[in-house]
Amino acid sequence: RSRNEIVFTSGATEAINLVASTLSQTCGKPPQNARELYLTEGDEVLITENEHHSNIVPWQMACRRSGATLKHLPSNAACTASGEFDLRSFEELLTPQTKLVSLQHVSNVLGTIYPIQAIVQLVRTKAHPGAKILLDACQSLPHMPVDVQSLDVDFLAGSGHKMCGPTGIGFLWGKEDVLNSLPPYMGGGEMIRDVYMDNSTYADAPARFEAGTPPIAQAVGLGAAIDYLETIGMERIHDYELELGDYLRRRLEDVEGITVLGPGVGTERAALCAFVAGNVHPSDFSTFLDVEGVAIRAGHHCCQPLHRALGYSHSARASLYFYNTKEDVDRFVEVLEETLRFFGSLGNIVDGGEGGNGKDGDDEGFVPIF
């Protein structure tokens, strides 16, 4: 509704930290300005076990400072066996003490798409009347239309480099009145109204949160990237990725020896698939596929609690975007099967060798061959 609702940050991580830090700035004590929002002892913050670390650690820190309680929806409820978000389990965790709910729009590991409007409705009716909702939209903004007005969240964090833009920039969107009810995040130039030797007054949002020299070049680059995506059309991108993601999921279903994490075939999901394969370390997969010109990611994807809940320490992940094709998927599956055959030929090194398969989140002994 207003340009004043956009705060430029160094990335989505800083955007989430901005909210968490300002809400806990008084360490649980009432602020001097009675209009300012704050967390205190007895308040509750609700997240899910499937969140990216950048949507877990800041809230741990905020709750430690403020005395608030951090609660989480277990992984098997955030993504059930059928690939759905368990709204009933989520509702059971909401109480009149729930002051903030922070969750992802799309899982960067499972590809689950959360029913945000239904979640928001539950929060508005079951949580504290003044409860705020923060949405980590890093995995949705580049891939589908996102309308903050219809979602009715209070904050939304986005990342530039995931939207074809430069690194080092992201943003926090917030309702203007809510942003102006937060204290400053950092002090310095540009974020002030008047400075005296014994006190200062602060500018309204967004300047209040943009101390110092702004990321001018990065902002211009992000603007160009957004124009580019809008020229293609977010609906077109979303529809194409749904088709491509479903094709990827179906192709992987036929690959013997791997387990795909997240929703099954036929369930709407983001165009990515994380998977594990017996005793083969995901880093070995990524190394072998890289040699063949296929880029995937290996590791815990900044989601260690989620992986532990699933019983793995790491996974490999294939991610698609609008520039990928079904031929790319076919080539990926071809090289993946060749790699599986290679490791299968190693026999004892892979099957029954030392170190296990990294189940139960145990890294000991489960190391890459290369």
mmCIF file of C-alpha atoms in Angstrom:
data_model
loop_
_atom_site.group_PDB
_atom_site.id
_atom_site.type_symbol
_atom_site.label_atom_id
_atom_site.label_comp_id
_atom_site.label_asym_id
_atom_site.label_seq_id
_atom_site.Cartn_x
_atom_site.Cartn_y
_atom_site.Cartn_z
ATOM 1 C CA ARG A 1 0.000 0.000 0.000
ATOM 2 C CA SER A 2 2.950 2.318 0.653
ATOM 3 C CA ARG A 3 6.643 2.517 -0.143
ATOM 4 C CA ASN A 4 7.105 3.051 3.611
ATOM 5 C CA GLU A 5 6.301 -0.638 4.144
ATOM 6 C CA ILE A 6 9.568 -1.824 2.545
ATOM 7 C CA VAL A 7 12.767 -1.900 4.592
ATOM 8 C CA PHE A 8 15.919 -2.820 2.675
ATOM 9 C CA THR A 9 18.202 -5.244 4.512
ATOM 10 C CA SER A 10 21.300 -7.294 3.716
ATOM 11 C CA GLY A 11 19.084 -10.324 3.183
ATOM 12 C CA ALA A 12 16.143 -12.241 4.585
ATOM 13 C CA THR A 13 18.246 -13.323 7.563
ATOM 14 C CA GLU A 14 18.715 -9.716 8.638
ATOM 15 C CA ALA A 15 15.039 -9.010 8.004
ATOM 16 C CA ILE A 16 13.988 -11.730 10.457
ATOM 17 C CA ASN A 17 16.680 -10.702 12.938
ATOM 18 C CA LEU A 18 15.430 -7.113 12.736
ATOM 19 C CA VAL A 19 11.999 -8.144 13.987
ATOM 20 C CA ALA A 20 13.299 -10.602 16.578
ATOM 21 C CA SER A 21 15.868 -8.153 17.936
ATOM 22 C CA THR A 22 13.557 -5.166 18.183
ATOM 23 C CA LEU A 23 10.825 -7.174 19.907
ATOM 24 C CA SER A 24 13.318 -8.352 22.536
ATOM 25 C CA GLN A 25 15.341 -5.155 22.824
ATOM 26 C CA THR A 26 14.046 -4.297 26.317
ATOM 27 C CA CYS A 27 14.924 -7.797 27.633
ATOM 28 C CA GLY A 28 11.343 -8.339 28.723
ATOM 29 C CA LYS A 29 10.848 -4.996 30.480
ATOM 30 C CA PRO A 30 8.102 -2.595 29.376
ATOM 31 C CA PRO A 31 9.559 0.003 26.959
ATOM 32 C CA GLN A 32 9.602 3.709 27.777
ATOM 33 C CA ASN A 33 7.406 4.291 24.760
ATOM 34 C CA ALA A 34 4.155 2.541 25.616
ATOM 35 C CA ARG A 35 3.316 2.236 21.890
ATOM 36 C CA GLU A 36 6.274 -0.043 21.197
ATOM 37 C CA LEU A 37 5.747 -3.762 20.758
ATOM 38 C CA TYR A 38 7.834 -6.066 22.920
ATOM 39 C CA LEU A 39 8.116 -9.645 24.170
ATOM 40 C CA THR A 40 8.170 -10.469 27.851
ATOM 41 C CA GLU A 41 7.982 -13.398 30.250
ATOM 42 C CA GLY A 42 4.771 -15.352 29.730
ATOM 43 C CA ASP A 43 4.570 -14.537 26.016
ATOM 44 C CA GLU A 44 4.880 -17.337 23.478
ATOM 45 C CA VAL A 45 6.566 -17.442 20.070
ATOM 46 C CA LEU A 46 5.475 -20.242 17.734
ATOM 47 C CA ILE A 47 7.528 -21.623 14.828
ATOM 48 C CA THR A 48 7.804 -25.037 13.123
ATOM 49 C CA GLU A 49 10.513 -27.671 13.297
ATOM 50 C CA ASN A 50 10.926 -27.426 9.527
ATOM 51 C CA GLU A 51 12.167 -23.839 9.489
ATOM 52 C CA HIS A 52 15.448 -22.622 8.039
ATOM 53 C CA HIS A 53 17.971 -21.818 10.766
ATOM 54 C CA SER A 54 17.452 -18.104 10.061
ATOM 55 C CA ASN A 55 13.876 -18.514 11.294
ATOM 56 C CA ILE A 56 14.849 -20.519 14.378
ATOM 57 C CA VAL A 57 18.023 -19.052 15.880
ATOM 58 C CA PRO A 58 16.840 -15.400 15.993
ATOM 59 C CA TRP A 59 13.765 -16.486 17.974
ATOM 60 C CA GLN A 60 15.860 -18.566 20.355
ATOM 61 C CA MET A 61 17.947 -15.464 21.000
ATOM 62 C CA ALA A 62 14.891 -13.221 21.322
ATOM 63 C CA CYS A 63 13.204 -15.550 23.795
ATOM 64 C CA ARG A 64 16.387 -15.887 25.836
ATOM 65 C CA ARG A 65 16.633 -12.096 26.084
ATOM 66 C CA SER A 66 12.975 -11.426 26.782
ATOM 67 C CA GLY A 67 11.966 -14.435 28.861
ATOM 68 C CA ALA A 68 9.315 -15.455 26.340
ATOM 69 C CA THR A 69 8.721 -19.138 25.573
ATOM 70 C CA LEU A 70 9.607 -20.624 22.186
ATOM 71 C CA LYS A 71 7.241 -23.365 20.981
ATOM 72 C CA HIS A 72 7.349 -25.356 17.756
ATOM 73 C CA LEU A 73 5.072 -27.462 15.608
ATOM 74 C CA PRO A 74 6.765 -30.870 15.083
ATOM 75 C CA SER A 75 8.043 -31.741 11.644
ATOM 76 C CA ASN A 76 5.538 -34.556 11.120
ATOM 77 C CA ALA A 77 2.712 -32.062 11.666
ATOM 78 C CA ALA A 78 4.204 -29.297 9.514
ATOM 79 C CA CYS A 79 4.406 -31.880 6.730
ATOM 80 C CA THR A 80 2.304 -34.991 7.316
ATOM 81 C CA ALA A 81 2.795 -38.316 5.541
ATOM 82 C CA SER A 82 0.344 -37.091 2.904
ATOM 83 C CA GLY A 83 2.334 -33.874 2.445
ATOM 84 C CA GLU A 84 -0.135 -31.583 4.198
ATOM 85 C CA PHE A 85 0.188 -29.000 6.963
ATOM 86 C CA ASP A 86 -1.707 -30.273 10.008
ATOM 87 C CA LEU A 87 -3.877 -27.291 10.889
ATOM 88 C CA ARG A 88 -5.442 -29.061 13.858
ATOM 89 C CA SER A 89 -2.072 -29.702 15.524
ATOM 90 C CA PHE A 90 -1.076 -26.126 14.807
ATOM 91 C CA GLU A 91 -4.281 -24.812 16.345
ATOM 92 C CA GLU A 92 -3.645 -26.826 19.517
ATOM 93 C CA LEU A 93 -0.374 -24.935 20.045
ATOM 94 C CA LEU A 94 -2.021 -21.513 19.813
ATOM 95 C CA THR A 95 -2.957 -19.907 23.129
ATOM 96 C CA PRO A 96 -3.965 -16.439 24.317
ATOM 97 C CA GLN A 97 -0.270 -16.018 25.222
ATOM 98 C CA THR A 98 0.898 -16.520 21.608
ATOM 99 C CA LYS A 99 2.341 -13.123 20.707
ATOM 100 C CA LEU A 100 4.204 -14.021 17.516
ATOM 101 C CA VAL A 101 4.055 -16.739 14.862
ATOM 102 C CA SER A 102 6.925 -17.016 12.397
ATOM 103 C CA LEU A 103 6.968 -19.617 9.665
ATOM 104 C CA GLN A 104 8.050 -20.312 6.124
ATOM 105 C CA HIS A 105 5.782 -20.115 3.105
ATOM 106 C CA VAL A 106 7.537 -22.972 1.318
ATOM 107 C CA SER A 107 9.976 -25.509 2.776
ATOM 108 C CA ASN A 108 13.439 -25.324 1.216
ATOM 109 C CA VAL A 109 13.932 -29.057 1.906
ATOM 110 C CA LEU A 110 10.541 -30.711 1.570
ATOM 111 C CA GLY A 111 8.950 -28.396 -0.977
ATOM 112 C CA THR A 112 5.803 -28.200 1.152
ATOM 113 C CA ILE A 113 3.608 -25.169 0.455
ATOM 114 C CA TYR A 114 1.960 -23.953 3.648
ATOM 115 C CA PRO A 115 -1.730 -22.887 3.646
ATOM 116 C CA ILE A 116 -0.921 -19.399 4.885
ATOM 117 C CA GLN A 117 -4.407 -17.904 4.691
ATOM 118 C CA ALA A 118 -5.861 -20.719 6.807
ATOM 119 C CA ILE A 119 -2.953 -20.408 9.257
ATOM 120 C CA VAL A 120 -3.445 -16.645 9.543
ATOM 121 C CA GLN A 121 -7.148 -17.102 10.216
ATOM 122 C CA LEU A 122 -6.369 -19.484 13.091
ATOM 123 C CA VAL A 123 -3.820 -17.087 14.565
ATOM 124 C CA ARG A 124 -6.259 -14.172 14.385
ATOM 125 C CA THR A 125 -8.938 -16.145 16.247
ATOM 126 C CA LYS A 126 -6.935 -18.312 18.687
ATOM 127 C CA ALA A 127 -3.797 -16.352 19.595
ATOM 128 C CA HIS A 128 -3.378 -13.140 21.585
ATOM 129 C CA PRO A 129 -5.462 -10.335 20.019
ATOM 130 C CA GLY A 130 -2.287 -8.413 19.215
ATOM 131 C CA ALA A 131 -0.317 -11.395 17.893
ATOM 132 C CA LYS A 132 1.909 -10.704 14.899
ATOM 133 C CA ILE A 133 2.737 -13.055 12.026
ATOM 134 C CA LEU A 134 6.036 -13.118 10.136
ATOM 135 C CA LEU A 135 6.303 -15.018 6.871
ATOM 136 C CA ASP A 136 9.636 -16.258 5.516
ATOM 137 C CA ALA A 137 8.865 -15.976 1.798
ATOM 138 C CA CYS A 138 12.327 -16.722 0.403
ATOM 139 C CA GLN A 139 11.139 -19.882 -1.341
ATOM 140 C CA SER A 140 7.832 -18.472 -2.583
ATOM 141 C CA LEU A 141 8.500 -14.943 -3.863
ATOM 142 C CA PRO A 142 10.675 -16.102 -6.808
ATOM 143 C CA HIS A 143 8.302 -18.880 -7.788
ATOM 144 C CA MET A 144 4.672 -17.801 -7.380
ATOM 145 C CA PRO A 145 2.448 -14.743 -7.018
ATOM 146 C CA VAL A 146 2.521 -13.473 -3.423
ATOM 147 C CA ASP A 147 0.015 -10.840 -2.288
ATOM 148 C CA VAL A 148 0.719 -9.605 1.235
ATOM 149 C CA GLN A 149 -2.656 -7.889 1.414
ATOM 150 C CA SER A 150 -4.638 -11.079 0.829
ATOM 151 C CA LEU A 151 -2.318 -13.142 3.056
ATOM 152 C CA ASP A 152 -2.815 -10.619 5.891
ATOM 153 C CA VAL A 153 0.531 -11.317 7.564
ATOM 154 C CA ASP A 154 2.231 -8.523 9.511
ATOM 155 C CA PHE A 155 5.785 -9.045 8.246
ATOM 156 C CA LEU A 156 7.326 -10.756 5.233
ATOM 157 C CA ALA A 157 11.024 -11.450 4.652
ATOM 158 C CA GLY A 158 12.488 -11.767 1.160
ATOM 159 C CA SER A 159 15.903 -12.432 -0.355
ATOM 160 C CA GLY A 160 17.329 -10.751 -3.449
ATOM 161 C CA HIS A 161 19.636 -13.446 -4.766
ATOM 162 C CA LYS A 162 16.838 -16.029 -4.836
ATOM 163 C CA MET A 163 14.887 -13.692 -7.140
ATOM 164 C CA CYS A 164 17.573 -13.462 -9.850
ATOM 165 C CA GLY A 165 18.963 -10.369 -8.099
ATOM 166 C CA PRO A 166 22.354 -9.640 -6.539
ATOM 167 C CA THR A 167 23.616 -11.019 -3.254
ATOM 168 C CA GLY A 168 23.819 -8.804 -0.195
ATOM 169 C CA ILE A 169 20.282 -7.461 -0.351
ATOM 170 C CA GLY A 170 16.874 -8.504 0.864
ATOM 171 C CA PHE A 171 13.936 -6.767 2.424
ATOM 172 C CA LEU A 172 11.432 -6.754 5.212
ATOM 173 C CA TRP A 173 7.871 -5.874 4.291
ATOM 174 C CA GLY A 174 5.700 -4.837 7.212
ATOM 175 C CA LYS A 175 2.395 -3.113 7.792
ATOM 176 C CA GLU A 176 3.326 0.529 8.222
ATOM 177 C CA ASP A 177 1.681 0.975 11.599
ATOM 178 C CA VAL A 178 3.326 -2.203 12.885
ATOM 179 C CA LEU A 179 6.773 -1.130 11.674
ATOM 180 C CA ASN A 180 6.346 2.206 13.423
ATOM 181 C CA SER A 181 5.523 0.399 16.658
ATOM 182 C CA LEU A 182 8.999 -1.212 16.704
ATOM 183 C CA PRO A 183 12.079 0.513 18.147
ATOM 184 C CA PRO A 184 15.114 1.127 15.915
ATOM 185 C CA TYR A 185 17.302 -1.841 15.021
ATOM 186 C CA MET A 186 20.610 0.010 14.613
ATOM 187 C CA GLY A 187 21.683 3.558 15.370
ATOM 188 C CA GLY A 188 23.487 5.941 13.030
ATOM 189 C CA GLY A 189 22.922 8.290 10.178
ATOM 190 C CA GLU A 190 19.662 8.556 8.245
ATOM 191 C CA MET A 191 17.534 6.788 10.874
ATOM 192 C CA ILE A 192 17.107 9.815 13.137
ATOM 193 C CA ARG A 193 14.806 12.791 13.371
ATOM 194 C CA ASP A 194 16.800 14.869 15.899
ATOM 195 C CA VAL A 195 19.966 14.086 17.844
ATOM 196 C CA TYR A 196 20.934 15.744 21.136
ATOM 197 C CA MET A 197 23.742 14.898 23.487
ATOM 198 C CA ASP A 198 21.429 13.223 25.996
ATOM 199 C CA ASN A 199 18.812 11.664 23.688
ATOM 200 C CA SER A 200 17.645 11.185 20.109
ATOM 201 C CA THR A 201 14.340 10.941 18.311
ATOM 202 C CA TYR A 202 13.848 8.591 15.405
ATOM 203 C CA ALA A 203 12.492 8.719 11.882
ATOM 204 C CA ASP A 204 9.430 6.773 10.851
ATOM 205 C CA ALA A 205 9.738 3.542 8.888
ATOM 206 C CA PRO A 206 11.473 2.603 6.722
ATOM 207 C CA ALA A 207 14.297 5.078 7.463
ATOM 208 C CA ARG A 208 14.152 4.101 11.155
ATOM 209 C CA PHE A 209 15.592 0.697 10.227
ATOM 210 C CA GLU A 210 18.036 1.766 7.494
ATOM 211 C CA ALA A 211 20.926 3.303 9.393
ATOM 212 C CA GLY A 212 24.040 4.157 7.393
ATOM 213 C CA THR A 213 24.764 4.089 3.686
ATOM 214 C CA PRO A 214 22.088 2.099 1.863
ATOM 215 C CA PRO A 215 22.888 -0.773 -0.551
ATOM 216 C CA ILE A 216 22.249 1.431 -3.586
ATOM 217 C CA ALA A 217 23.727 -0.764 -6.305
ATOM 218 C CA GLN A 218 22.130 -3.891 -4.870
ATOM 219 C CA ALA A 219 18.729 -2.205 -4.670
ATOM 220 C CA VAL A 220 18.932 -1.171 -8.313
ATOM 221 C CA GLY A 221 19.885 -4.730 -9.245
ATOM 222 C CA LEU A 222 17.020 -6.167 -7.218
ATOM 223 C CA GLY A 223 14.595 -3.773 -8.893
ATOM 224 C CA ALA A 224 15.784 -4.904 -12.324
ATOM 225 C CA ALA A 225 15.391 -8.557 -11.311
ATOM 226 C CA ILE A 226 11.834 -7.970 -10.099
ATOM 227 C CA ASP A 227 10.976 -6.182 -13.353
ATOM 228 C CA TYR A 228 12.387 -9.163 -15.252
ATOM 229 C CA LEU A 229 10.315 -11.679 -13.295
ATOM 230 C CA GLU A 230 7.166 -9.601 -13.678
ATOM 231 C CA THR A 231 7.769 -9.358 -17.418
ATOM 232 C CA ILE A 232 7.768 -13.144 -17.611
ATOM 233 C CA GLY A 233 4.759 -13.290 -15.297
ATOM 234 C CA MET A 234 4.662 -14.908 -11.853
ATOM 235 C CA GLU A 235 1.567 -16.938 -12.735
ATOM 236 C CA ARG A 236 3.366 -18.344 -15.789
ATOM 237 C CA ILE A 237 6.426 -19.159 -13.705
ATOM 238 C CA HIS A 238 4.321 -20.848 -11.039
ATOM 239 C CA ASP A 239 2.298 -22.934 -13.492
ATOM 240 C CA TYR A 240 5.426 -24.025 -15.363
ATOM 241 C CA GLU A 241 7.267 -24.954 -12.168
ATOM 242 C CA LEU A 242 4.318 -26.982 -10.878
ATOM 243 C CA GLU A 243 4.442 -29.057 -14.061
ATOM 244 C CA LEU A 244 8.231 -29.350 -13.996
ATOM 245 C CA GLY A 245 8.355 -30.141 -10.280
ATOM 246 C CA ASP A 246 5.758 -32.863 -10.669
ATOM 247 C CA TYR A 247 7.795 -34.324 -13.531
ATOM 248 C CA LEU A 248 10.924 -34.346 -11.353
ATOM 249 C CA ARG A 249 9.076 -36.026 -8.475
ATOM 250 C CA ARG A 250 7.642 -38.699 -10.781
ATOM 251 C CA ARG A 251 11.017 -39.419 -12.390
ATOM 252 C CA LEU A 252 12.679 -39.815 -8.996
ATOM 253 C CA GLU A 253 9.915 -42.182 -7.907
ATOM 254 C CA ASP A 254 11.243 -44.648 -10.483
ATOM 255 C CA VAL A 255 14.880 -44.417 -9.351
ATOM 256 C CA GLU A 256 15.688 -47.514 -7.328
ATOM 257 C CA GLY A 257 17.604 -47.041 -4.096
ATOM 258 C CA ILE A 258 16.677 -43.465 -3.157
ATOM 259 C CA THR A 259 14.167 -42.004 -0.734
ATOM 260 C CA VAL A 260 12.593 -38.680 -1.664
ATOM 261 C CA LEU A 261 11.766 -36.434 1.291
ATOM 262 C CA GLY A 262 8.533 -34.491 1.479
ATOM 263 C CA PRO A 263 5.153 -34.794 -0.276
ATOM 264 C CA GLY A 264 4.569 -37.721 -2.582
ATOM 265 C CA VAL A 265 3.638 -37.907 -6.237
ATOM 266 C CA GLY A 266 0.509 -35.933 -7.089
ATOM 267 C CA THR A 267 0.738 -33.496 -4.157
ATOM 268 C CA GLU A 268 1.297 -29.851 -5.067
ATOM 269 C CA ARG A 269 4.797 -28.870 -4.044
ATOM 270 C CA ALA A 270 7.632 -26.544 -4.960
ATOM 271 C CA ALA A 271 9.905 -27.516 -7.837
ATOM 272 C CA LEU A 272 12.565 -29.166 -5.702
ATOM 273 C CA CYS A 273 13.261 -32.624 -4.324
ATOM 274 C CA ALA A 274 15.583 -33.552 -1.477
ATOM 275 C CA PHE A 275 16.578 -37.208 -1.305
ATOM 276 C CA VAL A 276 18.831 -39.739 0.418
ATOM 277 C CA ALA A 277 20.253 -43.026 -0.808
ATOM 278 C CA GLY A 278 21.361 -45.766 1.555
ATOM 279 C CA ASN A 279 24.900 -45.302 2.784
ATOM 280 C CA VAL A 280 25.950 -42.917 0.011
ATOM 281 C CA HIS A 281 26.834 -39.526 1.431
ATOM 282 C CA PRO A 282 25.012 -36.650 -0.314
ATOM 283 C CA SER A 283 28.356 -34.862 -0.822
ATOM 284 C CA ASP A 284 29.533 -37.798 -2.923
ATOM 285 C CA PHE A 285 26.410 -37.498 -5.048
ATOM 286 C CA SER A 286 26.976 -33.795 -5.575
ATOM 287 C CA THR A 287 30.651 -34.331 -6.435
ATOM 288 C CA PHE A 288 29.966 -37.005 -9.034
ATOM 289 C CA LEU A 289 27.057 -35.119 -10.570
ATOM 290 C CA ASP A 290 29.106 -31.931 -10.684
ATOM 291 C CA VAL A 291 31.765 -33.691 -12.763
ATOM 292 C CA GLU A 292 29.006 -34.530 -15.263
ATOM 293 C CA GLY A 293 27.778 -30.932 -15.379
ATOM 294 C CA VAL A 294 24.758 -31.405 -13.111
ATOM 295 C CA ALA A 295 24.527 -29.041 -10.138
ATOM 296 C CA ILE A 296 22.718 -30.140 -6.999
ATOM 297 C CA ARG A 297 23.186 -29.188 -3.357
ATOM 298 C CA ALA A 298 24.277 -31.484 -0.537
ATOM 299 C CA GLY A 299 24.151 -30.915 3.218
ATOM 300 C CA HIS A 300 21.552 -30.134 5.844
ATOM 301 C CA HIS A 301 20.396 -27.055 3.882
ATOM 302 C CA CYS A 302 20.381 -24.954 7.074
ATOM 303 C CA CYS A 303 17.659 -27.249 8.446
ATOM 304 C CA GLN A 304 19.337 -29.481 11.025
ATOM 305 C CA PRO A 305 16.245 -29.899 13.274
ATOM 306 C CA LEU A 306 14.191 -31.013 10.273
ATOM 307 C CA HIS A 307 16.806 -33.544 9.179
ATOM 308 C CA ARG A 308 17.095 -34.926 12.703
ATOM 309 C CA ALA A 309 13.328 -35.312 12.852
ATOM 310 C CA LEU A 310 13.443 -37.279 9.599
ATOM 311 C CA GLY A 311 16.324 -39.434 10.866
ATOM 312 C CA TYR A 312 19.057 -38.156 8.572
ATOM 313 C CA SER A 313 22.038 -35.861 9.001
ATOM 314 C CA HIS A 314 22.156 -34.656 5.390
ATOM 315 C CA SER A 315 20.346 -34.917 2.096
ATOM 316 C CA ALA A 316 20.940 -34.110 -1.551
ATOM 317 C CA ARG A 317 18.611 -31.610 -3.216
ATOM 318 C CA ALA A 318 17.743 -30.978 -6.837
ATOM 319 C CA SER A 319 16.112 -27.575 -7.392
ATOM 320 C CA LEU A 320 14.446 -26.259 -10.540
ATOM 321 C CA TYR A 321 13.585 -22.805 -11.824
ATOM 322 C CA PHE A 322 11.822 -21.399 -14.867
ATOM 323 C CA TYR A 323 14.972 -21.746 -16.989
ATOM 324 C CA ASN A 324 15.121 -25.530 -16.478
ATOM 325 C CA THR A 325 13.464 -28.059 -18.769
ATOM 326 C CA LYS A 326 12.277 -31.649 -18.678
ATOM 327 C CA GLU A 327 15.406 -32.515 -20.626
ATOM 328 C CA ASP A 328 17.439 -31.155 -17.704
ATOM 329 C CA VAL A 329 15.489 -33.436 -15.362
ATOM 330 C CA ASP A 330 16.086 -36.428 -17.636
ATOM 331 C CA ARG A 331 19.816 -35.739 -17.714
ATOM 332 C CA PHE A 332 19.908 -35.372 -13.929
ATOM 333 C CA VAL A 333 18.126 -38.710 -13.441
ATOM 334 C CA GLU A 334 20.405 -40.396 -15.978
ATOM 335 C CA VAL A 335 23.566 -39.252 -14.186
ATOM 336 C CA LEU A 336 22.034 -40.018 -10.788
ATOM 337 C CA GLU A 337 21.340 -43.615 -11.817
ATOM 338 C CA GLU A 338 24.869 -43.979 -13.204
ATOM 339 C CA THR A 339 26.249 -42.715 -9.904
ATOM 340 C CA LEU A 340 24.082 -45.119 -7.923
ATOM 341 C CA ARG A 341 25.323 -48.014 -10.053
ATOM 342 C CA PHE A 342 28.917 -46.940 -9.437
ATOM 343 C CA PHE A 343 28.480 -46.879 -5.667
ATOM 344 C CA GLY A 344 26.591 -50.134 -5.813
ATOM 345 C CA SER A 345 29.603 -51.695 -7.505
ATOM 346 C CA LEU A 346 31.758 -50.741 -4.528
ATOM 347 C CA GLY A 347 29.932 -53.334 -2.471
ATOM 348 C CA ASN A 348 31.193 -53.390 1.113
ATOM 349 C CA ILE A 349 32.247 -49.755 1.063
ATOM 350 C CA VAL A 350 28.665 -48.704 0.542
ATOM 351 C CA ASP A 351 26.606 -51.585 1.976
ATOM 352 C CA GLY A 352 27.478 -52.549 5.498
ATOM 353 C CA GLY A 353 30.725 -50.633 5.607
ATOM 354 C CA GLU A 354 31.833 -48.563 8.557
ATOM 355 C CA GLY A 355 29.917 -45.549 9.733
ATOM 356 C CA GLY A 356 26.300 -46.337 8.939
ATOM 357 C CA ASN A 357 24.140 -44.142 6.774
ATOM 358 C CA GLY A 358 23.800 -40.993 8.830
ATOM 359 C CA LYS A 359 20.410 -41.972 10.187
ATOM 360 C CA ASP A 360 19.128 -40.352 13.353
ATOM 361 C CA GLY A 361 21.167 -37.252 12.556
ATOM 362 C CA ASP A 362 24.437 -39.008 13.455
ATOM 363 C CA ASP A 363 27.391 -37.592 11.530
ATOM 364 C CA GLU A 364 30.017 -39.768 13.207
ATOM 365 C CA GLY A 365 31.626 -42.004 10.622
ATOM 366 C CA PHE A 366 29.176 -40.922 7.927
ATOM 367 C CA VAL A 367 31.614 -38.978 5.791
ATOM 368 C CA PRO A 368 32.069 -38.545 2.059
ATOM 369 C CA ILE A 369 34.405 -40.898 0.269
ATOM 370 C CA PHE A 370 35.853 -37.960 -1.645
#
